[in-house]
CSV table of C-alpha atoms and ligand atoms in Angstrom, one decimal:
chain,number,residue,atom,x,y,z
A,1,MET,CA,-100.9,-176.9,-74.5
A,2,THR,CA,-97.4,-178.2,-74.1
A,3,VAL,CA,-95.2,-177.6,-71.0
A,4,ILE,CA,-91.8,-176.2,-72.1
A,5,ALA,CA,-88.8,-175.8,-69.8
A,6,ILE,CA,-86.6,-172.9,-70.7
A,7,GLY,CA,-83.3,-171.6,-69.5
A,8,ALA,CA,-80.5,-169.3,-70.5
A,9,ASP,CA,-77.2,-167.8,-69.4
A,10,HIS,CA,-76.5,-164.1,-69.7
A,11,ALA,CA,-75.7,-164.3,-73.4
A,12,GLY,CA,-79.0,-166.0,-74.0
A,13,TYR,CA,-81.2,-164.0,-71.6
A,14,SER,CA,-82.7,-161.6,-74.0
A,15,LEU,CA,-83.5,-164.2,-76.6
A,16,LYS,CA,-84.9,-166.4,-73.9
A,17,GLU,CA,-87.3,-163.8,-72.9
A,18,ASP,CA,-88.5,-163.3,-76.5
A,19,LEU,CA,-88.9,-167.0,-77.0
A,20,LYS,CA,-90.8,-167.3,-73.7
A,21,ALA,CA,-93.2,-164.6,-74.8
A,22,TRP,CA,-93.7,-166.3,-78.1
A,23,LEU,CA,-94.4,-169.7,-76.5
A,24,VAL,CA,-96.9,-168.2,-74.0
A,25,SER,CA,-98.7,-166.3,-76.8
A,26,GLY,CA,-98.9,-169.7,-78.6
A,27,GLY,CA,-100.6,-171.3,-75.6
A,28,HIS,CA,-97.7,-173.2,-74.1
A,29,GLN,CA,-97.0,-173.3,-70.4
A,30,VAL,CA,-93.4,-172.2,-69.8
A,31,LEU,CA,-91.3,-173.3,-66.8
A,32,ASP,CA,-88.6,-170.6,-66.7
A,33,PHE,CA,-85.5,-171.7,-64.9
A,34,GLY,CA,-83.6,-168.4,-65.5
A,35,THR,CA,-81.4,-166.6,-65.7
A,36,HIS,CA,-83.3,-163.5,-65.0
A,37,SER,CA,-80.9,-160.7,-65.9
A,38,LEU,CA,-77.8,-159.9,-68.0
A,39,GLU,CA,-75.5,-160.5,-65.1
A,40,SER,CA,-72.8,-163.0,-66.0
A,41,VAL,CA,-73.6,-166.6,-65.0
A,42,ASP,CA,-72.5,-170.1,-65.8
A,43,TYR,CA,-74.5,-172.0,-68.4
A,44,PRO,CA,-74.4,-175.5,-66.7
A,45,ASP,CA,-76.3,-174.0,-63.8
A,46,PHE,CA,-79.3,-173.5,-66.1
A,47,ALA,CA,-78.9,-176.5,-68.4
A,48,GLY,CA,-79.1,-178.9,-65.5
A,49,PRO,CA,-82.5,-177.8,-64.2
A,50,VAL,CA,-84.0,-177.6,-67.7
A,51,ALA,CA,-82.7,-181.1,-68.5
A,52,ASP,CA,-84.0,-182.4,-65.2
A,53,ALA,CA,-87.4,-181.0,-65.9
A,54,VAL,CA,-87.5,-182.9,-69.2
A,55,THR,CA,-86.2,-186.2,-67.8
A,56,SER,CA,-88.6,-186.0,-64.9
A,57,GLY,CA,-91.6,-185.4,-67.1
A,58,ALA,CA,-92.3,-182.0,-65.6
A,59,ALA,CA,-91.8,-180.6,-69.1
A,60,VAL,CA,-92.3,-182.2,-72.5
A,61,ARG,CA,-89.5,-180.3,-74.1
A,62,GLY,CA,-86.6,-178.1,-73.1
A,63,VAL,CA,-85.2,-174.9,-74.7
A,64,LEU,CA,-81.8,-173.6,-73.8
A,65,VAL,CA,-80.1,-170.4,-75.0
A,66,CYS,CA,-76.5,-169.4,-74.5
A,67,GLY,CA,-74.0,-167.6,-76.8
A,68,THR,CA,-73.6,-170.4,-79.2
A,69,GLY,CA,-75.9,-173.1,-77.9
A,70,MET,CA,-72.9,-175.5,-77.6
A,71,GLY,CA,-72.2,-175.2,-73.9
A,72,MET,CA,-75.9,-175.7,-73.1
A,73,ALA,CA,-76.2,-178.7,-75.3
A,74,MET,CA,-73.0,-180.3,-73.8
A,75,ALA,CA,-74.2,-179.7,-70.3
A,76,ALA,CA,-77.8,-181.0,-70.9
A,77,ASN,CA,-76.6,-184.1,-72.8
A,78,LYS,CA,-74.7,-185.2,-69.7
A,79,LEU,CA,-78.1,-186.3,-68.2
A,80,ASP,CA,-79.5,-189.6,-69.1
A,81,GLY,CA,-82.5,-189.3,-71.3
A,82,VAL,CA,-81.6,-185.9,-72.8
A,83,ARG,CA,-81.0,-185.5,-76.5
A,84,ALA,CA,-80.1,-181.8,-76.9
A,85,ALA,CA,-79.4,-180.5,-80.4
A,86,VAL,CA,-77.8,-177.2,-81.4
A,87,CYS,CA,-79.9,-175.9,-84.3
A,88,LEU,CA,-78.8,-173.0,-86.5
A,89,ASP,CA,-81.7,-173.3,-89.0
A,90,PRO,CA,-85.2,-174.8,-89.4
A,91,LEU,CA,-83.8,-177.8,-91.3
A,92,MET,CA,-81.5,-178.8,-88.5
A,93,ALA,CA,-84.5,-178.3,-86.1
A,94,ARG,CA,-86.7,-180.6,-88.2
A,95,MET,CA,-83.9,-183.3,-88.7
A,96,SER,CA,-83.2,-183.3,-84.9
A,97,ARG,CA,-86.8,-184.2,-84.3
A,98,GLU,CA,-87.4,-186.5,-87.2
A,99,HIS,CA,-84.2,-188.5,-86.9
A,100,ASN,CA,-82.9,-188.0,-83.4
A,101,ASP,CA,-86.1,-187.4,-81.4
A,102,ALA,CA,-84.3,-184.3,-79.7
A,103,ASN,CA,-86.1,-183.3,-76.6
A,104,VAL,CA,-83.9,-180.2,-75.9
A,105,LEU,CA,-83.3,-177.5,-78.3
A,106,ALA,CA,-80.1,-175.4,-77.8
A,107,LEU,CA,-79.9,-172.0,-79.5
A,108,GLY,CA,-77.0,-169.6,-79.9
A,109,ALA,CA,-78.1,-166.0,-79.3
A,110,ARG,CA,-74.8,-164.7,-80.7
A,111,LEU,CA,-75.4,-166.7,-83.9
A,112,THR,CA,-79.2,-166.5,-84.4
A,113,GLU,CA,-81.3,-163.4,-84.3
A,114,GLY,CA,-84.8,-163.3,-82.8
A,115,ARG,CA,-87.0,-163.9,-85.9
A,116,SER,CA,-84.8,-166.8,-87.0
A,117,ALA,CA,-84.8,-168.3,-83.6
A,118,VAL,CA,-88.6,-168.3,-83.6
A,119,GLU,CA,-88.6,-170.0,-86.9
A,120,ILE,CA,-86.2,-172.7,-85.7
A,121,LEU,CA,-88.3,-173.2,-82.5
A,122,GLN,CA,-91.5,-173.4,-84.4
A,123,ALA,CA,-90.1,-176.0,-86.8
A,124,TRP,CA,-88.7,-177.9,-83.9
A,125,LEU,CA,-92.0,-178.0,-81.9
A,126,GLU,CA,-94.1,-178.9,-84.9
A,127,THR,CA,-91.9,-181.8,-86.2
A,128,PRO,CA,-92.7,-185.3,-84.9
A,129,PHE,CA,-90.2,-188.0,-84.5
A,130,ALA,CA,-90.2,-190.1,-87.7
A,131,GLY,CA,-89.9,-193.5,-85.9
A,132,GLY,CA,-89.1,-196.5,-88.1
A,133,ARG,CA,-85.3,-197.1,-88.5
A,134,HIS,CA,-84.6,-194.1,-86.2
A,135,VAL,CA,-86.1,-195.9,-83.2
A,136,ARG,CA,-83.2,-198.4,-83.3
A,137,ARG,CA,-80.6,-195.7,-83.5
A,138,VAL,CA,-82.1,-193.7,-80.7
A,139,GLU,CA,-82.2,-196.9,-78.6
A,140,LYS,CA,-78.5,-197.2,-79.3
A,141,LEU,CA,-78.0,-193.7,-78.0
A,142,VAL,CA,-79.8,-194.7,-74.8
A,143,ALA,CA,-77.5,-197.8,-74.6
A,144,LEU,CA,-74.5,-195.5,-74.7
A,145,GLU,CA,-75.9,-193.7,-71.6
A,146,HIS,CA,-75.4,-196.9,-69.8
A,147,GLY,CA,-71.9,-197.4,-71.1
A,148,HIS,CA,-72.7,-200.0,-73.7
A,149,ALA,CA,-71.3,-199.5,-77.1
A,150,SER,CA,-73.7,-201.6,-79.2
A,151,ALA,CA,-72.5,-204.2,-81.7
A,152,ARG,CA,-73.6,-203.2,-85.2
B,1,RB5,C1,-70.7,-167.0,-72.4
B,1,RB5,O1,-69.7,-166.0,-72.7
B,1,RB5,C2,-70.6,-168.1,-73.5
B,1,RB5,O2,-69.4,-168.8,-73.3
B,1,RB5,C3,-71.8,-169.0,-73.3
B,1,RB5,O3,-72.9,-168.2,-73.5
B,1,RB5,C4,-71.9,-170.1,-74.3
B,1,RB5,O4,-71.7,-169.7,-75.6
B,1,RB5,C5,-71.1,-171.3,-74.1
B,1,RB5,O5,-71.2,-172.3,-74.8
């Protein structure tokens, strides 16, 4: 069982509910940070708590859903330790894990329908970080969090 933090704005609410059900049926524990209705809300209010849950260790991974995934990813990536990736297909999902060690998946409910979103999420959850040369590159991402542009 893996603990997954999940969140969405109004545009992502329905897809978030579908993904939550899929995760629970797969044996995951889901921490749902909302939103809980179709009422208009602001995506940073949900990206923040999900990102916090991942960086604190309360959740192993985070999943965020808005209209395009972009606002959610931008917001989540403001927090140190978050590597949020917008993924539009399973290949992006696998690459974001293998090469970037993404710990937050951002999905766009206005771009990706439910079945595709499940395939993306499944690929993303199942793919390990490849390590090797990618460790150095992820370490340079972390250095940028602290304002250090590394010398090549
Ligand atoms: C809401 O209309 C929309 O802007 C939001 O869901 C998201 O797509 C932002 O990136």
